[in-house]
Tab-separated table of C-alpha atoms and ligand atoms in Angstrom:
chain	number	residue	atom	x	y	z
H	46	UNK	CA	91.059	175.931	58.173
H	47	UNK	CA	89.334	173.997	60.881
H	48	UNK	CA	87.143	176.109	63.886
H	49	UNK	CA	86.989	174.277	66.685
H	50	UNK	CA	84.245	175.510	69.937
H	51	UNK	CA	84.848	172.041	72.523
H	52	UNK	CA	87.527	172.024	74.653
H	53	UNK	CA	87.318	167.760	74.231
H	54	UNK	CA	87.253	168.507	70.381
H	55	UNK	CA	90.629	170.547	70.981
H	56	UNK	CA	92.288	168.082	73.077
H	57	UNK	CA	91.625	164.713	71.092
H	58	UNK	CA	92.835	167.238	67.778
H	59	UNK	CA	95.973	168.366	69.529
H	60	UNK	CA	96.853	164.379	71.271
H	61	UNK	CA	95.968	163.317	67.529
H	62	UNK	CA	99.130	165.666	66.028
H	63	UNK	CA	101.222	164.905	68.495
H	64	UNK	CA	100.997	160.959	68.235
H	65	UNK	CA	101.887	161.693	64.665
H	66	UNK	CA	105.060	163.893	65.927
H	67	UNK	CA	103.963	167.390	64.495
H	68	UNK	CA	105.208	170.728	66.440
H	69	UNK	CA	102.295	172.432	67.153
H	70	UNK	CA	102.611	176.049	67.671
H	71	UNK	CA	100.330	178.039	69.352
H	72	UNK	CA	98.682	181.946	69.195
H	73	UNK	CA	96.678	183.109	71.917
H	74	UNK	CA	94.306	186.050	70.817
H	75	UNK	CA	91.560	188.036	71.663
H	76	UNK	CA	90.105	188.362	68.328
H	77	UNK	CA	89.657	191.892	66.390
H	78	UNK	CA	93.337	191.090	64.528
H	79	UNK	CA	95.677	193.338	62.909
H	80	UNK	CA	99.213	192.733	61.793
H	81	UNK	CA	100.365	192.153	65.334
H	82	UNK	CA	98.690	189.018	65.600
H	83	UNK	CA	99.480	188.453	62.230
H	84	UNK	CA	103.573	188.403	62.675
H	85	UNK	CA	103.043	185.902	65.522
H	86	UNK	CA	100.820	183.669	63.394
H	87	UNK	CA	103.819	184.142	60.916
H	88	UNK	CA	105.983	183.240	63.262
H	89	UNK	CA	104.138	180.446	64.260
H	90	UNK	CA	103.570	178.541	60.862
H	91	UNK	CA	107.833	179.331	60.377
H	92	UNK	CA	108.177	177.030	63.472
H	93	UNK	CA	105.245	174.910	63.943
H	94	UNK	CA	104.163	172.171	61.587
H	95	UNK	CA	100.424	172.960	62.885
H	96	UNK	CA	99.444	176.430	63.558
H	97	UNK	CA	97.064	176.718	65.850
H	98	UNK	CA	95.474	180.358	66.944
H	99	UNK	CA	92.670	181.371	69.529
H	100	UNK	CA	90.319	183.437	69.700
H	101	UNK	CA	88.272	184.050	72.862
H	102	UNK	CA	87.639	187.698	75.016
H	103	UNK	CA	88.563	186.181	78.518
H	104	UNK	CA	86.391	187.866	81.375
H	105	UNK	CA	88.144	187.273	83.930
H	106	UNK	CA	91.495	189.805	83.091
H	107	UNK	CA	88.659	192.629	82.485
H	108	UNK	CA	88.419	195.066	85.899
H	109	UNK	CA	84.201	195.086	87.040
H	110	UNK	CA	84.764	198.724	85.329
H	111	UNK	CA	86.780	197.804	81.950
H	112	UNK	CA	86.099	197.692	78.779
H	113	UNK	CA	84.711	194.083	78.189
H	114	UNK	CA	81.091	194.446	76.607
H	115	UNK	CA	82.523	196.557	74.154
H	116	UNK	CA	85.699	194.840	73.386
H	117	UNK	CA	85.539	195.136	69.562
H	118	UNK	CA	84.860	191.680	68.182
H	119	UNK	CA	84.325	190.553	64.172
H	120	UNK	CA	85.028	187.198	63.827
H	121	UNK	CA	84.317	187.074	60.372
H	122	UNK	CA	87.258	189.282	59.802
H	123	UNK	CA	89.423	187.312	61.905
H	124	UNK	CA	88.288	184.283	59.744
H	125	UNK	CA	89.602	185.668	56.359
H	126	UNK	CA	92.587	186.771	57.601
H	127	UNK	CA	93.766	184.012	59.362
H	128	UNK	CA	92.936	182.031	56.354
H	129	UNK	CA	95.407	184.451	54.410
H	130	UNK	CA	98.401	183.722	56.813
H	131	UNK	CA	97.619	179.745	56.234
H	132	UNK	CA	96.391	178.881	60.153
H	133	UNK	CA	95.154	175.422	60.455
H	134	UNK	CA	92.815	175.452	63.527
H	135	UNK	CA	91.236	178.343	65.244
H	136	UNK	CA	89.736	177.600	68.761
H	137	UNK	CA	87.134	179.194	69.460
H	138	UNK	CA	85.206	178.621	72.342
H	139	UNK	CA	82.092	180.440	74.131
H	140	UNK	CA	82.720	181.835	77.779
H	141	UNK	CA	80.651	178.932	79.479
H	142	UNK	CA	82.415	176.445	78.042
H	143	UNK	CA	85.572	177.698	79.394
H	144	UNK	CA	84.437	179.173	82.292
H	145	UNK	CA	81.647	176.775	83.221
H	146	UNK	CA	79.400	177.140	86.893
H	147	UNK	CA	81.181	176.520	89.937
H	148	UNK	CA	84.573	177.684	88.076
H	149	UNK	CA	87.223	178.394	91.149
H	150	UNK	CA	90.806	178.023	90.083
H	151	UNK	CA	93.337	180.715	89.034
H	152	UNK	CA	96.631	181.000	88.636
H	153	UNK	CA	98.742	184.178	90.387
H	154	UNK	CA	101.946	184.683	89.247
H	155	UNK	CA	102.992	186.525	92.001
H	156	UNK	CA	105.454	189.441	92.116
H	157	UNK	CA	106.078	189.886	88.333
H	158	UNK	CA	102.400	190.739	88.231
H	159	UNK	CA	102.511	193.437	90.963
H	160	UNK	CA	104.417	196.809	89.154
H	161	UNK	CA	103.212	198.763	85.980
H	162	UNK	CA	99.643	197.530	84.733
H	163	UNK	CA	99.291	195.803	88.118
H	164	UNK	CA	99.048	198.191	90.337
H	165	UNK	CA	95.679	199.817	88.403
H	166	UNK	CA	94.742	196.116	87.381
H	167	UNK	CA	95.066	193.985	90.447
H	168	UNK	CA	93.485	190.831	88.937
H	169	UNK	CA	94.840	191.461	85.369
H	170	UNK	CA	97.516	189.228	85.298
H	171	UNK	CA	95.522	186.514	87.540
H	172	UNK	CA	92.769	186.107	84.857
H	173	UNK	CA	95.806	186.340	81.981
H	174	UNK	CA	97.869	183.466	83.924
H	175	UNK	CA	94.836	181.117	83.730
H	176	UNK	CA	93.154	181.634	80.435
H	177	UNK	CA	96.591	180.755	79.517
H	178	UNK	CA	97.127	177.753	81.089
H	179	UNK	CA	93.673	176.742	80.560
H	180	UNK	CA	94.483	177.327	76.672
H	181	UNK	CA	97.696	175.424	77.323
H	182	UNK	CA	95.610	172.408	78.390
H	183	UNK	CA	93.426	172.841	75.418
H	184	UNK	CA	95.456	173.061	73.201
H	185	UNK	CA	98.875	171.173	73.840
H	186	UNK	CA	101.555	173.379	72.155
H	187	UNK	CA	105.042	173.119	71.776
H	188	UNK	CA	105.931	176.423	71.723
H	189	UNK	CA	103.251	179.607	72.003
H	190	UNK	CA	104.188	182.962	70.631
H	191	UNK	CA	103.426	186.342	72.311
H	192	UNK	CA	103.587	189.826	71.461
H	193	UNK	CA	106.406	192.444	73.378
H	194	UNK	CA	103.611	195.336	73.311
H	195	UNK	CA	102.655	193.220	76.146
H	196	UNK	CA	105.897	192.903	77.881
H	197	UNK	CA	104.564	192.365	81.303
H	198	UNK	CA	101.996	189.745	80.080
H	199	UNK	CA	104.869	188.062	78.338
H	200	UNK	CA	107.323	188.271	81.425
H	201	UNK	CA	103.878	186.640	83.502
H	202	UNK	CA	103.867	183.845	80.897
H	203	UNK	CA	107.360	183.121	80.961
H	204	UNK	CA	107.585	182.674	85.110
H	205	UNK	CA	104.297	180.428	85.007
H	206	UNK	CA	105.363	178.298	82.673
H	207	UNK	CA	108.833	178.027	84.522
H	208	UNK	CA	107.338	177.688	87.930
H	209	UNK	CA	104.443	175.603	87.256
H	210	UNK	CA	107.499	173.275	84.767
H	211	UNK	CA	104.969	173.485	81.757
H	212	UNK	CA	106.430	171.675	78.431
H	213	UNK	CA	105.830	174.670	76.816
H	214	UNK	CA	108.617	176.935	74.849
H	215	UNK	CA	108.020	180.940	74.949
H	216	UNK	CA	108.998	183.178	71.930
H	217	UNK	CA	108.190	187.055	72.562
H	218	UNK	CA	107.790	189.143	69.334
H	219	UNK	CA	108.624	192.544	68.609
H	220	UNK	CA	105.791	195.155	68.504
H	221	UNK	CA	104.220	195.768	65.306
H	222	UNK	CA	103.643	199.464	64.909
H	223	UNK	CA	101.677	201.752	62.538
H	224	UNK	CA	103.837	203.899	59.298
H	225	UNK	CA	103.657	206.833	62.040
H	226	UNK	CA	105.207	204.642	65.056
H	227	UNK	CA	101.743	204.305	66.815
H	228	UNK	CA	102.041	200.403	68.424
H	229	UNK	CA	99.484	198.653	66.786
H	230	UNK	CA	96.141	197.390	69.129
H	231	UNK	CA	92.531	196.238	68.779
H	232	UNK	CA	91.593	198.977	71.242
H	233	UNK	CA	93.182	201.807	68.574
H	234	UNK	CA	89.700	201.043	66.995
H	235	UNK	CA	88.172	203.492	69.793
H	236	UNK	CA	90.141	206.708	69.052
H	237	UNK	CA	88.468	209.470	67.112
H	238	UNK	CA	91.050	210.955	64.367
H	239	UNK	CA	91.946	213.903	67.191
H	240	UNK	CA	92.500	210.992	69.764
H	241	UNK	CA	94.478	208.917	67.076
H	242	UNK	CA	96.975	211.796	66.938
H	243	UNK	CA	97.170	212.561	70.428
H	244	UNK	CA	97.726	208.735	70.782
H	245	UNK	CA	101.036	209.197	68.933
H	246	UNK	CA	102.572	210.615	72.168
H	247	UNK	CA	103.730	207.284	73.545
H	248	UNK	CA	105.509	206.401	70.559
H	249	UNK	CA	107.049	209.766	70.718
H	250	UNK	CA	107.602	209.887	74.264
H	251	UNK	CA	109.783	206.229	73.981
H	252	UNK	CA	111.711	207.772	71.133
H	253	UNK	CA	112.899	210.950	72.834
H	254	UNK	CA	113.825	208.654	75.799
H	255	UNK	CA	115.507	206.235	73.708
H	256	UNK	CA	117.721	209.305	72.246
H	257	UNK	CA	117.955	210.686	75.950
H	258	UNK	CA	119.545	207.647	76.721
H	259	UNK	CA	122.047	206.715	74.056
H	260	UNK	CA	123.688	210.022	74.614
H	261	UNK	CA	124.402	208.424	77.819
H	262	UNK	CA	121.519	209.756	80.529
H	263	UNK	CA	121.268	207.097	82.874
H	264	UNK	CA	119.456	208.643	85.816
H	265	UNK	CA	115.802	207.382	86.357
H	266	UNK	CA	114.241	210.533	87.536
H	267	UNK	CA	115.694	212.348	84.117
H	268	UNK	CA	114.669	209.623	81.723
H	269	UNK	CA	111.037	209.408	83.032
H	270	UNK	CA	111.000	213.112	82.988
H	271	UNK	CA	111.260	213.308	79.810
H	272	UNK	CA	108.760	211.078	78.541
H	273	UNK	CA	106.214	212.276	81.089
H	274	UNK	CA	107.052	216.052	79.185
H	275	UNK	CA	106.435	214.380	75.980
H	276	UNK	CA	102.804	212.697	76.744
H	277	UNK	CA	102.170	216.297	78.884
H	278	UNK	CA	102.078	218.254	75.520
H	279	UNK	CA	99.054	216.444	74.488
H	280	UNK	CA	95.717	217.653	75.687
H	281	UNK	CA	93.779	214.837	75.368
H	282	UNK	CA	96.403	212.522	77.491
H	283	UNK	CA	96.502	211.462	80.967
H	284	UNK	CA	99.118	209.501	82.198
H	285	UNK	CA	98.281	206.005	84.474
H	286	UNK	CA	101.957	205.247	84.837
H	287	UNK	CA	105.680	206.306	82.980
H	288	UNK	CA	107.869	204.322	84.740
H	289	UNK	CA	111.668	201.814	84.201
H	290	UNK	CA	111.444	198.456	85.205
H	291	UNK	CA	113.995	195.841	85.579
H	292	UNK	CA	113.402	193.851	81.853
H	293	UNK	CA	113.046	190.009	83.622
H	294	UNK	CA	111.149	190.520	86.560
H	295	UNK	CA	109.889	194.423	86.393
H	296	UNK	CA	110.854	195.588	89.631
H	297	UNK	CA	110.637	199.013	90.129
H	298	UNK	CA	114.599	200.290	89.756
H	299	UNK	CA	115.726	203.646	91.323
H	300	UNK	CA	118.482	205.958	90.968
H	301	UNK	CA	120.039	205.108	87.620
H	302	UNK	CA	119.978	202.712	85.018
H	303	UNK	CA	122.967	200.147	85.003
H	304	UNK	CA	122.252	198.353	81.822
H	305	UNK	CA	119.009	197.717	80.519
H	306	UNK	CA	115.797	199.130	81.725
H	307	UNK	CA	112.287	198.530	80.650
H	308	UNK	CA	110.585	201.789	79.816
H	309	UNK	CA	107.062	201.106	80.530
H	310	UNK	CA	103.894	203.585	80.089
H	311	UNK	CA	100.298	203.197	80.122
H	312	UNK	CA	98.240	206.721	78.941
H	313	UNK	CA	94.781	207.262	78.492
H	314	UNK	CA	93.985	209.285	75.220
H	315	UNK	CA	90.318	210.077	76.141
H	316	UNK	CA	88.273	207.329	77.692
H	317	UNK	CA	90.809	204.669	75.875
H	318	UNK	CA	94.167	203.265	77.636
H	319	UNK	CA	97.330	202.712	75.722
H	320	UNK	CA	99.963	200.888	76.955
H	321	UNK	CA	103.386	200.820	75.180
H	322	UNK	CA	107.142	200.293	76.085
H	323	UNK	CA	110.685	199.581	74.771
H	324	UNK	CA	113.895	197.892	76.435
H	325	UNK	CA	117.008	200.706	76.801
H	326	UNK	CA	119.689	199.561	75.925
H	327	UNK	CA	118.936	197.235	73.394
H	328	UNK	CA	118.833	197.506	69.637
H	329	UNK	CA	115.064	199.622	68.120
H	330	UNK	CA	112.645	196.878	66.648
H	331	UNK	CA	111.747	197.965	63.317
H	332	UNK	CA	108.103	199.701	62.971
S	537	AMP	P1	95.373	190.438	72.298
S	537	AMP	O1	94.450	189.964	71.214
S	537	AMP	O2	95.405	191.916	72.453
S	537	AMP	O3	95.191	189.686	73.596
S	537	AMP	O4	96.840	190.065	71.819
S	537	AMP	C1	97.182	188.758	71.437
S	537	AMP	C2	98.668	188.680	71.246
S	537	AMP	O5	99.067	189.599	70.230
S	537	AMP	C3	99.468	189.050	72.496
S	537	AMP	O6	100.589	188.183	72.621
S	537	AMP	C4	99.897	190.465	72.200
S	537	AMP	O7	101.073	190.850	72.867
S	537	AMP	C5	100.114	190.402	70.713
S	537	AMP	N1	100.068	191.744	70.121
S	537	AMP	C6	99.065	192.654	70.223
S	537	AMP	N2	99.412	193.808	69.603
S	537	AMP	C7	100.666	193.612	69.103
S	537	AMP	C8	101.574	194.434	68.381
S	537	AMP	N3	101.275	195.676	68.030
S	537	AMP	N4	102.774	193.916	68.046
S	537	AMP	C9	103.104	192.646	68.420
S	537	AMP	N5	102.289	191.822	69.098
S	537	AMP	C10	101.081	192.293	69.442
């Protein structure tokens, strides 16, 4: 497995591969892995001939008040198992070299990014639009593969690379969750074991929803309801958001639920926010 740090390094790598006709397929990360990453790096060596995965905390989709000094990082860790699931090149460059002085230039994806994590996160999305299209450029894919536990951040992806007409093919995976239904994240690291229970909530709220709505409730109000009663039970969770979203462009919807809806929720469990969500309507990925 080759590490690469230089964007140039990258490039002339990636422009090598393709000259020789490889698919190169592409995992963007932020390091601190689990088996989420690892079923898109699965994914990726299934349909790439080179399987290329980064790793890099990007800055700029950290709020001035988030979490990014203490973003857990062990890159070590990341190293062995990426080994394990056969990736060929991990890029992984420093902040500087990405985001050298004088940087200016971001992409804004503009109304997809605007509902659910949006609204609390105004220049999320912005800094998640660029890194990626920065790592695009870095890294010349064929096809990249994101995870559905960030359904927003996939739908972002998706418009950019339509509007913008990048040569790039999109493949969203399900989410990978825990044995107890808990959606699995880097940032689960932070939960004491009372937290880690309480965090269960979302996963429970999504399933009584889920049942709500195959025995046919279709009104918004009712369906949020409910999950906002689940997450309510738990003392150590506040609620950012519970809300349905059209599934393409996340709209807000109102009054009822024609065919599919996104169900959406972000919930802090202490000092730590959890974000999780499922698609009504259509078939239960498998924990
Ligand atoms: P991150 O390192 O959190 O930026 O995530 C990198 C990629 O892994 C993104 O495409 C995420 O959506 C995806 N991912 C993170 N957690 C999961 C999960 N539990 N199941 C599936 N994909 C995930």
């Amino acid at each position: 497995m080759e590490i690469i740090e230089k964007i140039k390094d990258m490039q002339a790598y990636s422009q090598d591969l393709r000259v020789e006709g490889k698919v190169i397929a592409f995992v963007p990360t932020m390091g601190y892995l689990h088996e989420g990453h690892l079923s898109l790096m699965r994914e990726g060596r299934k349909r790439g001939d080179v399987l290329v995965v980064s790793v890099f905390v990007n800055p700029t989709q950290f709020g001035p008040n988030e979490d990014l000094d203490k973003y857990p990082r062990n890159f070590d860790r990341d190293r062995e198992m990426m080994e394990e699931v056969g990736v060929d090149v991990v890029f992984h460059p420093i902040v500087n070299e990405v985001y050298p002085e004088e940087y200016q230039t971001f992409v804004i994806v503009d109304e997809v990014s605007k509902n659910l994590c949006g609204l609390k996160r105004p220049d999320h999305f912005r800094g998640v639009a660029t890194v990626v299209a920065k790592l695009f450029n870095c890294v010349l894919p064929h096809i990249a593969i994101f995870g559905r536990k960030d359904y927003q951040q996939l739908k972002v992806i998706e418009r950019m690379v339509k509007d913008l007409n990048m040569d790039v093919g999109i493949i969203g995976m399900p989410i990978v969750r825990e044995p107890d239904g808990l959606a699995m994240s880097s940032r689960n690291e932070y939960l004491s074991p009372k937290e880690r229970k309480a965090a269960l909530s979302l996963y429970n709220a999504i399933l009584a929803v889920r049942e709500l709505f195959e025995n046919g409730e279709r009104r918004i109000g009712a369906l949020t309801d409910r999950a906002v009663g689940v997450i309510m039970t738990e003392e150590l969770a506040r609620i950012e958001y519970v809300k349905l979203a059209h599934p393409e462009n996340i709209a807000e919807l109102f009054g009822v639920v024609w065919d599919q809806a996104l169900l959406a929720l972000a919930v802090y469990v202490g000092k730590t926010r959890l974000i999780d969500n499922t698609v009504l309507g259509e078939e239960i990925e498998k924990c």
